[in-house]
mmCIF file with all atom_site columns, C-alpha atoms in Angstrom:
data_model
loop_
_atom_site.group_PDB
_atom_site.id
_atom_site.type_symbol
_atom_site.label_atom_id
_atom_site.label_alt_id
_atom_site.label_comp_id
_atom_site.label_asym_id
_atom_site.label_entity_id
_atom_site.label_seq_id
_atom_site.pdbx_PDB_ins_code
_atom_site.Cartn_x
_atom_site.Cartn_y
_atom_site.Cartn_z
_atom_site.occupancy
_atom_site.B_iso_or_equiv
_atom_site.pdbx_formal_charge
_atom_site.auth_seq_id
_atom_site.auth_comp_id
_atom_site.auth_asym_id
_atom_site.auth_atom_id
_atom_site.pdbx_PDB_model_num
ATOM 1   C CA . MET V 1 1   ? -15.470 -25.526 -28.523 1.00 49.00 ? 858  MET V CA 1
ATOM 2   C CA . GLN V 1 2   ? -19.146 -25.931 -27.048 1.00 48.00 ? 859  GLN V CA 1
ATOM 3   C CA . ILE V 1 3   ? -19.061 -22.906 -25.167 1.00 52.00 ? 860  ILE V CA 1
ATOM 4   C CA . LEU V 1 4   ? -18.376 -21.062 -28.361 1.00 53.00 ? 861  LEU V CA 1
ATOM 5   C CA . SER V 1 5   ? -21.328 -22.437 -30.433 1.00 53.00 ? 862  SER V CA 1
ATOM 6   C CA . SER V 1 6   ? -23.287 -21.721 -27.439 1.00 54.00 ? 863  SER V CA 1
ATOM 7   C CA . LEU V 1 7   ? -22.321 -17.940 -27.391 1.00 57.00 ? 864  LEU V CA 1
ATOM 8   C CA . ARG V 1 8   ? -23.129 -17.941 -31.131 1.00 57.00 ? 865  ARG V CA 1
ATOM 9   C CA . THR V 1 9   ? -26.282 -19.262 -30.923 1.00 54.00 ? 866  THR V CA 1
ATOM 10  C CA . LEU V 1 10  ? -27.379 -16.945 -28.121 1.00 58.00 ? 867  LEU V CA 1
ATOM 11  C CA . CYS V 1 11  ? -25.839 -14.025 -29.786 1.00 56.00 ? 868  CYS V CA 1
ATOM 12  C CA . CYS V 1 12  ? -28.166 -14.820 -32.706 1.00 51.00 ? 869  CYS V CA 1
ATOM 13  C CA . VAL V 1 13  ? -30.790 -15.181 -30.219 1.00 49.00 ? 870  VAL V CA 1
ATOM 14  C CA . LEU V 1 14  ? -30.129 -11.841 -28.592 1.00 51.00 ? 871  LEU V CA 1
ATOM 15  C CA . LEU V 1 15  ? -29.520 -10.118 -31.506 1.00 46.00 ? 872  LEU V CA 1
ATOM 16  C CA . LEU V 1 16  ? -33.406 -11.464 -36.187 1.00 35.00 ? 873  LEU V CA 1
ATOM 17  C CA . SER V 1 17  ? -36.387 -11.240 -38.171 1.00 31.00 ? 874  SER V CA 1
ATOM 18  C CA . CYS V 1 18  ? -38.388 -11.744 -41.418 1.00 31.00 ? 875  CYS V CA 1
ATOM 19  C CA . CYS V 1 19  ? -36.904 -9.879  -44.119 1.00 31.00 ? 876  CYS V CA 1
ATOM 20  C CA . ALA V 1 20  ? -40.077 -8.362  -44.790 1.00 31.00 ? 877  ALA V CA 1
ATOM 21  C CA . LEU V 1 21  ? -40.036 -6.407  -41.540 1.00 37.00 ? 878  LEU V CA 1
ATOM 22  C CA . CYS V 1 22  ? -38.848 -3.063  -43.024 1.00 40.00 ? 879  CYS V CA 1
ATOM 23  C CA . GLY V 1 23  ? -38.652 -4.250  -46.484 1.00 42.00 ? 880  GLY V CA 1
ATOM 24  C CA . ALA V 1 24  ? -41.539 -1.491  -47.808 1.00 42.00 ? 881  ALA V CA 1
ATOM 25  C CA . GLN V 1 25  ? -40.659 1.330   -45.604 1.00 70.00 ? 882  GLN V CA 1
ATOM 26  C CA . THR V 1 26  ? -38.765 4.326   -45.770 1.00 85.00 ? 883  THR V CA 1
ATOM 27  C CA . PRO V 1 27  ? -35.967 5.092   -43.300 1.00 92.00 ? 884  PRO V CA 1
ATOM 28  C CA . VAL V 1 28  ? -36.103 8.277   -41.385 1.00 94.00 ? 885  VAL V CA 1
ATOM 29  C CA . SER V 1 29  ? -33.861 11.232  -42.116 1.00 95.00 ? 886  SER V CA 1
ATOM 30  C CA . PRO V 1 30  ? -30.116 11.836  -40.904 1.00 92.00 ? 887  PRO V CA 1
ATOM 31  C CA . GLN V 1 31  ? -31.659 14.493  -38.431 1.00 95.00 ? 888  GLN V CA 1
ATOM 32  C CA . ARG V 1 32  ? -34.554 12.263  -37.405 1.00 95.00 ? 889  ARG V CA 1
ATOM 33  C CA . ALA V 1 33  ? -32.185 9.077   -36.705 1.00 91.00 ? 890  ALA V CA 1
ATOM 34  C CA . ALA V 1 34  ? -29.766 11.267  -34.960 1.00 91.00 ? 891  ALA V CA 1
ATOM 35  C CA . GLN V 1 35  ? -32.678 12.376  -32.602 1.00 94.00 ? 892  GLN V CA 1
ATOM 36  C CA . MET V 1 36  ? -33.864 9.013   -32.011 1.00 92.00 ? 893  MET V CA 1
ATOM 37  C CA . VAL V 1 37  ? -30.290 7.387   -31.220 1.00 88.00 ? 894  VAL V CA 1
ATOM 38  C CA . ALA V 1 38  ? -29.866 10.130  -28.873 1.00 89.00 ? 895  ALA V CA 1
ATOM 39  C CA . ALA V 1 39  ? -33.025 9.263   -27.012 1.00 91.00 ? 896  ALA V CA 1
ATOM 40  C CA . ILE V 1 40  ? -32.322 5.582   -27.172 1.00 88.00 ? 897  ILE V CA 1
ATOM 41  C CA . THR V 1 41  ? -28.736 5.715   -25.943 1.00 86.00 ? 898  THR V CA 1
ATOM 42  C CA . SER V 1 42  ? -29.573 8.285   -23.421 1.00 88.00 ? 899  SER V CA 1
ATOM 43  C CA . THR V 1 43  ? -32.312 5.673   -22.009 1.00 89.00 ? 900  THR V CA 1
ATOM 44  C CA . ALA V 1 44  ? -29.646 2.825   -22.423 1.00 85.00 ? 901  ALA V CA 1
ATOM 45  C CA . ALA V 1 45  ? -27.148 5.202   -20.451 1.00 85.00 ? 902  ALA V CA 1
ATOM 46  C CA . SER V 1 46  ? -29.530 5.472   -17.346 1.00 90.00 ? 903  SER V CA 1
ATOM 47  C CA . THR V 1 47  ? -30.585 2.002   -17.519 1.00 90.00 ? 904  THR V CA 1
ATOM 48  C CA . ARG V 1 48  ? -28.924 0.228   -14.415 1.00 92.00 ? 905  ARG V CA 1
ATOM 49  C CA . THR V 1 49  ? -30.709 -3.045  -14.554 1.00 93.00 ? 906  THR V CA 1
ATOM 50  C CA . LEU V 1 50  ? -33.321 -4.766  -16.943 1.00 93.00 ? 907  LEU V CA 1
ATOM 51  C CA . ARG V 1 51  ? -35.406 -7.801  -16.534 1.00 95.00 ? 908  ARG V CA 1
ATOM 52  C CA . ALA V 1 52  ? -38.005 -9.348  -19.071 1.00 95.00 ? 909  ALA V CA 1
ATOM 53  C CA . ASP V 1 53  ? -39.366 -12.657 -20.012 1.00 97.00 ? 910  ASP V CA 1
ATOM 54  C CA . PHE V 1 54  ? -38.985 -13.617 -23.674 1.00 96.00 ? 911  PHE V CA 1
ATOM 55  C CA . VAL V 1 55  ? -40.642 -16.015 -26.258 1.00 96.00 ? 912  VAL V CA 1
ATOM 56  C CA . GLN V 1 56  ? -38.085 -17.046 -28.943 1.00 93.00 ? 913  GLN V CA 1
ATOM 57  C CA . THR V 1 57  ? -39.204 -18.624 -32.289 1.00 92.00 ? 914  THR V CA 1
ATOM 58  C CA . LYS V 1 58  ? -36.496 -19.901 -34.823 1.00 88.00 ? 915  LYS V CA 1
ATOM 59  C CA . SER V 1 59  ? -37.251 -20.359 -38.602 1.00 85.00 ? 916  SER V CA 1
ATOM 60  C CA . LEU V 1 60  ? -35.473 -22.726 -40.613 1.00 82.00 ? 917  LEU V CA 1
ATOM 61  C CA . ARG V 1 61  ? -35.455 -21.507 -43.800 1.00 74.00 ? 918  ARG V CA 1
ATOM 62  C CA . MET V 1 62  ? -34.799 -25.087 -45.484 1.00 74.00 ? 919  MET V CA 1
ATOM 63  C CA . LEU V 1 63  ? -37.918 -26.724 -43.173 1.00 73.00 ? 920  LEU V CA 1
ATOM 64  C CA . ASN V 1 64  ? -41.402 -25.737 -42.864 1.00 74.00 ? 921  ASN V CA 1
ATOM 65  C CA . HIS V 1 65  ? -41.065 -25.484 -39.162 1.00 78.00 ? 922  HIS V CA 1
ATOM 66  C CA . LYS V 1 66  ? -40.630 -23.479 -36.309 1.00 86.00 ? 923  LYS V CA 1
ATOM 67  C CA . LEU V 1 67  ? -38.742 -24.070 -33.023 1.00 89.00 ? 924  LEU V CA 1
ATOM 68  C CA . THR V 1 68  ? -40.376 -22.038 -29.897 1.00 94.00 ? 925  THR V CA 1
ATOM 69  C CA . ALA V 1 69  ? -38.510 -21.601 -26.376 1.00 94.00 ? 926  ALA V CA 1
ATOM 70  C CA . ARG V 1 70  ? -39.640 -19.516 -23.768 1.00 97.00 ? 927  ARG V CA 1
ATOM 71  C CA . GLY V 1 71  ? -37.036 -18.056 -20.879 1.00 96.00 ? 928  GLY V CA 1
ATOM 72  C CA . ARG V 1 72  ? -36.002 -14.883 -19.011 1.00 95.00 ? 929  ARG V CA 1
ATOM 73  C CA . VAL V 1 73  ? -33.013 -12.387 -19.351 1.00 93.00 ? 930  VAL V CA 1
ATOM 74  C CA . ILE V 1 74  ? -31.659 -10.012 -16.516 1.00 95.00 ? 931  ILE V CA 1
ATOM 75  C CA . PHE V 1 75  ? -29.066 -7.137  -17.281 1.00 92.00 ? 932  PHE V CA 1
ATOM 76  C CA . ALA V 1 76  ? -27.035 -5.157  -14.749 1.00 93.00 ? 933  ALA V CA 1
ATOM 77  C CA . ALA V 1 77  ? -24.753 -2.482  -16.121 1.00 88.00 ? 934  ALA V CA 1
ATOM 78  C CA . PRO V 1 78  ? -22.127 -2.197  -17.102 1.00 85.00 ? 935  PRO V CA 1
ATOM 79  C CA . ALA V 1 79  ? -21.507 -6.036  -18.451 1.00 83.00 ? 936  ALA V CA 1
ATOM 80  C CA . ARG V 1 80  ? -23.660 -8.484  -16.253 1.00 90.00 ? 937  ARG V CA 1
ATOM 81  C CA . LEU V 1 81  ? -26.271 -10.699 -18.208 1.00 90.00 ? 938  LEU V CA 1
ATOM 82  C CA . ARG V 1 82  ? -27.991 -13.770 -17.645 1.00 94.00 ? 939  ARG V CA 1
ATOM 83  C CA . TRP V 1 83  ? -29.869 -15.441 -20.377 1.00 92.00 ? 940  TRP V CA 1
ATOM 84  C CA . GLU V 1 84  ? -31.957 -18.440 -19.482 1.00 94.00 ? 941  GLU V CA 1
ATOM 85  C CA . TYR V 1 85  ? -33.904 -20.878 -21.159 1.00 94.00 ? 942  TYR V CA 1
ATOM 86  C CA . LEU V 1 86  ? -36.801 -22.198 -18.815 1.00 95.00 ? 943  LEU V CA 1
ATOM 87  C CA . ALA V 1 87  ? -38.882 -24.469 -21.651 1.00 95.00 ? 944  ALA V CA 1
ATOM 88  C CA . PRO V 1 88  ? -38.707 -26.748 -23.399 1.00 94.00 ? 945  PRO V CA 1
ATOM 89  C CA . THR V 1 89  ? -35.166 -27.419 -22.130 1.00 92.00 ? 946  THR V CA 1
ATOM 90  C CA . ALA V 1 90  ? -33.139 -25.624 -19.285 1.00 92.00 ? 947  ALA V CA 1
ATOM 91  C CA . TYR V 1 91  ? -30.233 -23.596 -20.376 1.00 91.00 ? 948  TYR V CA 1
ATOM 92  C CA . VAL V 1 92  ? -28.295 -20.675 -18.811 1.00 92.00 ? 949  VAL V CA 1
ATOM 93  C CA . LEU V 1 93  ? -25.616 -18.441 -20.103 1.00 88.00 ? 950  LEU V CA 1
ATOM 94  C CA . VAL V 1 94  ? -24.101 -15.723 -17.871 1.00 91.00 ? 951  VAL V CA 1
ATOM 95  C CA . ILE V 1 95  ? -21.889 -13.098 -18.762 1.00 88.00 ? 952  ILE V CA 1
ATOM 96  C CA . ASP V 1 96  ? -20.348 -11.347 -15.650 1.00 87.00 ? 953  ASP V CA 1
ATOM 97  C CA . GLY V 1 97  ? -17.711 -8.720  -16.887 1.00 83.00 ? 954  GLY V CA 1
ATOM 98  C CA . GLU V 1 98  ? -15.015 -10.709 -18.798 1.00 82.00 ? 955  GLU V CA 1
ATOM 99  C CA . LYS V 1 99  ? -16.128 -14.040 -17.308 1.00 86.00 ? 956  LYS V CA 1
ATOM 100 C CA . VAL V 1 100 ? -18.610 -16.279 -19.318 1.00 86.00 ? 957  VAL V CA 1
ATOM 101 C CA . THR V 1 101 ? -20.465 -19.525 -17.812 1.00 89.00 ? 958  THR V CA 1
ATOM 102 C CA . VAL V 1 102 ? -22.637 -21.969 -19.744 1.00 87.00 ? 959  VAL V CA 1
ATOM 103 C CA . ARG V 1 103 ? -24.716 -24.658 -17.891 1.00 91.00 ? 960  ARG V CA 1
ATOM 104 C CA . SER V 1 104 ? -26.692 -27.263 -19.837 1.00 89.00 ? 961  SER V CA 1
ATOM 105 C CA . GLY V 1 105 ? -28.142 -29.871 -17.725 1.00 85.00 ? 962  GLY V CA 1
ATOM 106 C CA . LYS V 1 106 ? -25.338 -30.699 -15.386 1.00 85.00 ? 963  LYS V CA 1
ATOM 107 C CA . ASN V 1 107 ? -22.784 -29.621 -17.845 1.00 90.00 ? 964  ASN V CA 1
ATOM 108 C CA . LYS V 1 108 ? -20.966 -26.135 -16.744 1.00 90.00 ? 965  LYS V CA 1
ATOM 109 C CA . HIS V 1 109 ? -18.302 -24.304 -18.862 1.00 87.00 ? 966  HIS V CA 1
ATOM 110 C CA . SER V 1 110 ? -16.484 -21.208 -17.927 1.00 87.00 ? 967  SER V CA 1
ATOM 111 C CA . ILE V 1 111 ? -14.048 -19.010 -20.226 1.00 82.00 ? 968  ILE V CA 1
ATOM 112 C CA . ASP V 1 112 ? -12.125 -15.679 -19.822 1.00 82.00 ? 969  ASP V CA 1
ATOM 113 C CA . THR V 1 113 ? -13.104 -13.379 -22.846 1.00 75.00 ? 970  THR V CA 1
ATOM 114 C CA . ARG V 1 114 ? -9.997  -11.842 -22.341 1.00 77.00 ? 971  ARG V CA 1
ATOM 115 C CA . GLN V 1 115 ? -8.508  -15.202 -24.153 1.00 74.00 ? 972  GLN V CA 1
ATOM 116 C CA . SER V 1 116 ? -10.268 -14.692 -27.301 1.00 67.00 ? 973  SER V CA 1
ATOM 117 C CA . GLN V 1 117 ? -11.121 -11.629 -29.052 1.00 66.00 ? 974  GLN V CA 1
ATOM 118 C CA . ILE V 1 118 ? -14.349 -13.453 -30.627 1.00 64.00 ? 975  ILE V CA 1
ATOM 119 C CA . PHE V 1 119 ? -15.661 -14.294 -27.236 1.00 64.00 ? 976  PHE V CA 1
ATOM 120 C CA . ALA V 1 120 ? -15.067 -10.440 -26.402 1.00 69.00 ? 977  ALA V CA 1
ATOM 121 C CA . GLN V 1 121 ? -17.104 -9.389  -29.188 1.00 67.00 ? 978  GLN V CA 1
ATOM 122 C CA . ILE V 1 122 ? -20.017 -11.696 -28.641 1.00 66.00 ? 979  ILE V CA 1
ATOM 123 C CA . ALA V 1 123 ? -20.289 -10.840 -25.190 1.00 68.00 ? 980  ALA V CA 1
ATOM 124 C CA . GLN V 1 124 ? -20.346 -7.419  -25.812 1.00 69.00 ? 981  GLN V CA 1
ATOM 125 C CA . ILE V 1 125 ? -22.955 -7.108  -28.493 1.00 67.00 ? 982  ILE V CA 1
ATOM 126 C CA . MET V 1 126 ? -25.176 -9.567  -26.277 1.00 67.00 ? 983  MET V CA 1
ATOM 127 C CA . SER V 1 127 ? -25.291 -6.989  -23.322 1.00 67.00 ? 984  SER V CA 1
ATOM 128 C CA . GLU V 1 128 ? -25.426 -4.025  -25.695 1.00 68.00 ? 985  GLU V CA 1
ATOM 129 C CA . SER V 1 129 ? -28.237 -5.364  -27.493 1.00 66.00 ? 986  SER V CA 1
ATOM 130 C CA . VAL V 1 130 ? -30.308 -5.637  -24.422 1.00 68.00 ? 987  VAL V CA 1
ATOM 131 C CA . THR V 1 131 ? -30.472 -1.949  -23.874 1.00 66.00 ? 988  THR V CA 1
ATOM 132 C CA . GLY V 1 132 ? -30.002 -0.728  -27.597 1.00 68.00 ? 989  GLY V CA 1
ATOM 133 C CA . ARG V 1 133 ? -26.252 0.745   -26.789 1.00 66.00 ? 990  ARG V CA 1
ATOM 134 C CA . SER V 1 134 ? -25.223 -0.934  -29.678 1.00 65.00 ? 991  SER V CA 1
ATOM 135 C CA . LEU V 1 135 ? -26.999 1.720   -31.993 1.00 71.00 ? 992  LEU V CA 1
ATOM 136 C CA . ALA V 1 136 ? -23.984 4.069   -31.509 1.00 67.00 ? 993  ALA V CA 1
ATOM 137 C CA . ASP V 1 137 ? -21.497 1.977   -32.711 1.00 68.00 ? 994  ASP V CA 1
ATOM 138 C CA . THR V 1 138 ? -21.156 3.137   -36.125 1.00 75.00 ? 995  THR V CA 1
ATOM 139 C CA . ARG V 1 139 ? -17.735 1.662   -36.760 1.00 78.00 ? 996  ARG V CA 1
ATOM 140 C CA . ARG V 1 140 ? -19.266 -1.437  -36.326 1.00 78.00 ? 997  ARG V CA 1
ATOM 141 C CA . PHE V 1 141 ? -22.613 -1.330  -37.814 1.00 81.00 ? 998  PHE V CA 1
ATOM 142 C CA . ALA V 1 142 ? -24.472 0.489   -40.804 1.00 87.00 ? 999  ALA V CA 1
ATOM 143 C CA . VAL V 1 143 ? -27.534 1.806   -39.275 1.00 88.00 ? 1000 VAL V CA 1
ATOM 144 C CA . ARG V 1 144 ? -31.016 2.508   -40.582 1.00 92.00 ? 1001 ARG V CA 1
ATOM 145 C CA . LEU V 1 145 ? -34.011 3.533   -38.320 1.00 94.00 ? 1002 LEU V CA 1
ATOM 146 C CA . PHE V 1 146 ? -37.448 3.673   -39.067 1.00 96.00 ? 1003 PHE V CA 1
ATOM 147 C CA . ASP V 1 147 ? -40.050 5.623   -37.205 1.00 95.00 ? 1004 ASP V CA 1
ATOM 148 C CA . GLU V 1 148 ? -43.615 3.854   -36.923 1.00 91.00 ? 1005 GLU V CA 1
ATOM 149 C CA . GLY V 1 149 ? -45.357 5.807   -34.332 1.00 92.00 ? 1006 GLY V CA 1
ATOM 150 C CA . SER V 1 150 ? -45.428 3.778   -31.425 1.00 94.00 ? 1007 SER V CA 1
ATOM 151 C CA . THR V 1 151 ? -42.533 1.736   -32.222 1.00 94.00 ? 1008 THR V CA 1
ATOM 152 C CA . TRP V 1 152 ? -39.204 2.444   -33.570 1.00 95.00 ? 1009 TRP V CA 1
ATOM 153 C CA . THR V 1 153 ? -36.950 -0.020  -35.289 1.00 94.00 ? 1010 THR V CA 1
ATOM 154 C CA . ALA V 1 154 ? -33.404 0.075   -36.142 1.00 90.00 ? 1011 ALA V CA 1
ATOM 155 C CA . GLU V 1 155 ? -31.876 -2.186  -38.720 1.00 90.00 ? 1012 GLU V CA 1
ATOM 156 C CA . LEU V 1 156 ? -28.088 -2.915  -38.240 1.00 86.00 ? 1013 LEU V CA 1
ATOM 157 C CA . THR V 1 157 ? -25.632 -4.247  -40.408 1.00 88.00 ? 1014 THR V CA 1
ATOM 158 C CA . PRO V 1 158 ? -22.464 -5.693  -39.515 1.00 84.00 ? 1015 PRO V CA 1
ATOM 159 C CA . ARG V 1 159 ? -19.492 -3.726  -41.185 1.00 84.00 ? 1016 ARG V CA 1
ATOM 160 C CA . ASN V 1 160 ? -16.660 -6.379  -40.654 1.00 75.00 ? 1017 ASN V CA 1
ATOM 161 C CA . GLY V 1 161 ? -14.826 -9.003  -38.586 1.00 71.00 ? 1018 GLY V CA 1
ATOM 162 C CA . ALA V 1 162 ? -16.452 -12.095 -36.668 1.00 69.00 ? 1019 ALA V CA 1
ATOM 163 C CA . LEU V 1 163 ? -20.011 -9.811  -36.494 1.00 71.00 ? 1020 LEU V CA 1
ATOM 164 C CA . LYS V 1 164 ? -20.288 -9.625  -40.397 1.00 80.00 ? 1021 LYS V CA 1
ATOM 165 C CA . ARG V 1 165 ? -19.473 -13.602 -40.585 1.00 79.00 ? 1022 ARG V CA 1
ATOM 166 C CA . LEU V 1 166 ? -22.514 -14.323 -37.743 1.00 76.00 ? 1023 LEU V CA 1
ATOM 167 C CA . PHE V 1 167 ? -25.303 -12.433 -38.939 1.00 78.00 ? 1024 PHE V CA 1
ATOM 168 C CA . ALA V 1 168 ? -26.560 -10.810 -41.949 1.00 86.00 ? 1025 ALA V CA 1
ATOM 169 C CA . THR V 1 169 ? -28.556 -8.460  -40.349 1.00 86.00 ? 1026 THR V CA 1
ATOM 170 C CA . VAL V 1 170 ? -29.723 -7.267  -36.718 1.00 84.00 ? 1027 VAL V CA 1
ATOM 171 C CA . ARG V 1 171 ? -33.035 -5.644  -35.956 1.00 88.00 ? 1028 ARG V CA 1
ATOM 172 C CA . LEU V 1 172 ? -34.187 -4.221  -32.844 1.00 88.00 ? 1029 LEU V CA 1
ATOM 173 C CA . ARG V 1 173 ? -37.618 -2.881  -32.142 1.00 92.00 ? 1030 ARG V CA 1
ATOM 174 C CA . PHE V 1 174 ? -38.243 -0.239  -29.612 1.00 93.00 ? 1031 PHE V CA 1
ATOM 175 C CA . ASP V 1 175 ? -41.176 1.007   -27.349 1.00 94.00 ? 1032 ASP V CA 1
ATOM 176 C CA . ALA V 1 176 ? -40.847 4.819   -28.658 1.00 94.00 ? 1033 ALA V CA 1
ATOM 177 C CA . LYS V 1 177 ? -42.529 6.034   -25.366 1.00 94.00 ? 1034 LYS V CA 1
ATOM 178 C CA . ARG V 1 178 ? -40.440 3.853   -22.919 1.00 93.00 ? 1035 ARG V CA 1
ATOM 179 C CA . ARG V 1 179 ? -37.366 3.475   -25.209 1.00 91.00 ? 1036 ARG V CA 1
ATOM 180 C CA . VAL V 1 180 ? -36.846 -0.094  -24.551 1.00 90.00 ? 1037 VAL V CA 1
ATOM 181 C CA . VAL V 1 181 ? -36.267 -2.908  -26.727 1.00 89.00 ? 1038 VAL V CA 1
ATOM 182 C CA . THR V 1 182 ? -39.145 -5.010  -27.127 1.00 92.00 ? 1039 THR V CA 1
ATOM 183 C CA . ARG V 1 183 ? -38.378 -7.420  -29.878 1.00 92.00 ? 1040 ARG V CA 1
ATOM 184 C CA . VAL V 1 184 ? -35.063 -8.570  -31.317 1.00 87.00 ? 1041 VAL V CA 1
ATOM 185 C CA . ASP V 1 185 ? -34.602 -9.898  -34.530 1.00 87.00 ? 1042 ASP V CA 1
ATOM 186 C CA . LEU V 1 186 ? -31.472 -11.607 -36.221 1.00 84.00 ? 1043 LEU V CA 1
ATOM 187 C CA . VAL V 1 187 ? -31.212 -12.748 -39.472 1.00 84.00 ? 1044 VAL V CA 1
ATOM 188 C CA . GLU V 1 188 ? -28.304 -15.068 -40.781 1.00 83.00 ? 1045 GLU V CA 1
ATOM 189 C CA . HIS V 1 189 ? -26.995 -15.513 -43.996 1.00 85.00 ? 1046 HIS V CA 1
ATOM 190 C CA . ASN V 1 190 ? -28.735 -18.832 -45.188 1.00 83.00 ? 1047 ASN V CA 1
ATOM 191 C CA . GLY V 1 191 ? -31.724 -17.000 -44.462 1.00 81.00 ? 1048 GLY V CA 1
ATOM 192 C CA . ASP V 1 192 ? -32.626 -18.581 -41.068 1.00 84.00 ? 1049 ASP V CA 1
ATOM 193 C CA . ALA V 1 193 ? -34.572 -16.390 -38.744 1.00 83.00 ? 1050 ALA V CA 1
ATOM 194 C CA . THR V 1 194 ? -34.820 -15.772 -34.995 1.00 87.00 ? 1051 THR V CA 1
ATOM 195 C CA . VAL V 1 195 ? -37.383 -13.727 -33.438 1.00 90.00 ? 1052 VAL V CA 1
ATOM 196 C CA . ILE V 1 196 ? -37.373 -12.810 -29.775 1.00 91.00 ? 1053 ILE V CA 1
ATOM 197 C CA . GLU V 1 197 ? -40.392 -11.048 -28.190 1.00 94.00 ? 1054 GLU V CA 1
ATOM 198 C CA . MET V 1 198 ? -39.579 -9.404  -24.816 1.00 93.00 ? 1055 MET V CA 1
ATOM 199 C CA . GLN V 1 199 ? -42.491 -9.247  -22.155 1.00 95.00 ? 1056 GLN V CA 1
ATOM 200 C CA . GLY V 1 200 ? -42.816 -7.650  -18.989 1.00 95.00 ? 1057 GLY V CA 1
ATOM 201 C CA . VAL V 1 201 ? -39.954 -5.747  -19.202 1.00 93.00 ? 1058 VAL V CA 1
ATOM 202 C CA . GLN V 1 202 ? -38.984 -3.939  -16.018 1.00 94.00 ? 1059 GLN V CA 1
ATOM 203 C CA . VAL V 1 203 ? -36.223 -1.102  -15.729 1.00 94.00 ? 1060 VAL V CA 1
ATOM 204 C CA . ASN V 1 204 ? -34.069 0.014   -13.115 1.00 95.00 ? 1061 ASN V CA 1
ATOM 205 C CA . GLN V 1 205 ? -35.722 -2.808  -10.724 1.00 95.00 ? 1062 GLN V CA 1
ATOM 206 C CA . ARG V 1 206 ? -33.939 -4.360  -7.412  1.00 95.00 ? 1063 ARG V CA 1
ATOM 207 C CA . LEU V 1 207 ? -32.383 -7.739  -8.653  1.00 94.00 ? 1064 LEU V CA 1
ATOM 208 C CA . ASP V 1 208 ? -31.895 -10.768 -6.763  1.00 91.00 ? 1065 ASP V CA 1
ATOM 209 C CA . ALA V 1 209 ? -28.357 -10.827 -5.276  1.00 87.00 ? 1066 ALA V CA 1
ATOM 210 C CA . HIS V 1 210 ? -27.896 -14.228 -6.730  1.00 91.00 ? 1067 HIS V CA 1
ATOM 211 C CA . ALA V 1 211 ? -29.127 -13.497 -10.239 1.00 93.00 ? 1068 ALA V CA 1
ATOM 212 C CA . PHE V 1 212 ? -25.650 -13.650 -11.836 1.00 93.00 ? 1069 PHE V CA 1
ATOM 213 C CA . GLN V 1 213 ? -24.523 -17.103 -10.185 1.00 91.00 ? 1070 GLN V CA 1
ATOM 214 C CA . VAL V 1 214 ? -24.626 -20.292 -11.898 1.00 90.00 ? 1071 VAL V CA 1
ATOM 215 C CA . ASP V 1 215 ? -25.275 -23.277 -9.556  1.00 78.00 ? 1072 ASP V CA 1
#
């Protein structure tokens, strides 16, 4: 289905990075990792709203070519998310509870995530990755953490199911002081990589009343 393809693509967008990102580094100790996860999840739990601009760069392993797109993301707890491309083409995906709506050009599609487990999983991971809530889900992910001073990096490896089939590795970069996501990296099994850099992240600000509507 077209909407499933859109969700898979945007989920990859939300959640990759060059394989060398953490390769030469040593993960923190279990005790330090527990402290970092506690700090991030505490901030995530207090995040009522989040909005940011983003630049997405897609690198294709088989081609010496990069695709760049720009857009914005808006999140409201517990499970409302708007992921919108503004350039080079307009594209909108909105998750509002158990409803997912995609608009591409003049075409609009909606689905109830209760009809499909994979839809539900993808919608959940998209919302959780924006704030870092996914770090606490050790049932679905094996997590390694790296402390780089002003930046923390979390490397997530899906353990099973649909997420394992979608991603080889997910990496989230956090501003260590604010504990908010500043970069989302996704590595696919074929080596393709998507890097999303978040800019101008605003937390707990008032959102437009129509932020999660798709006209």
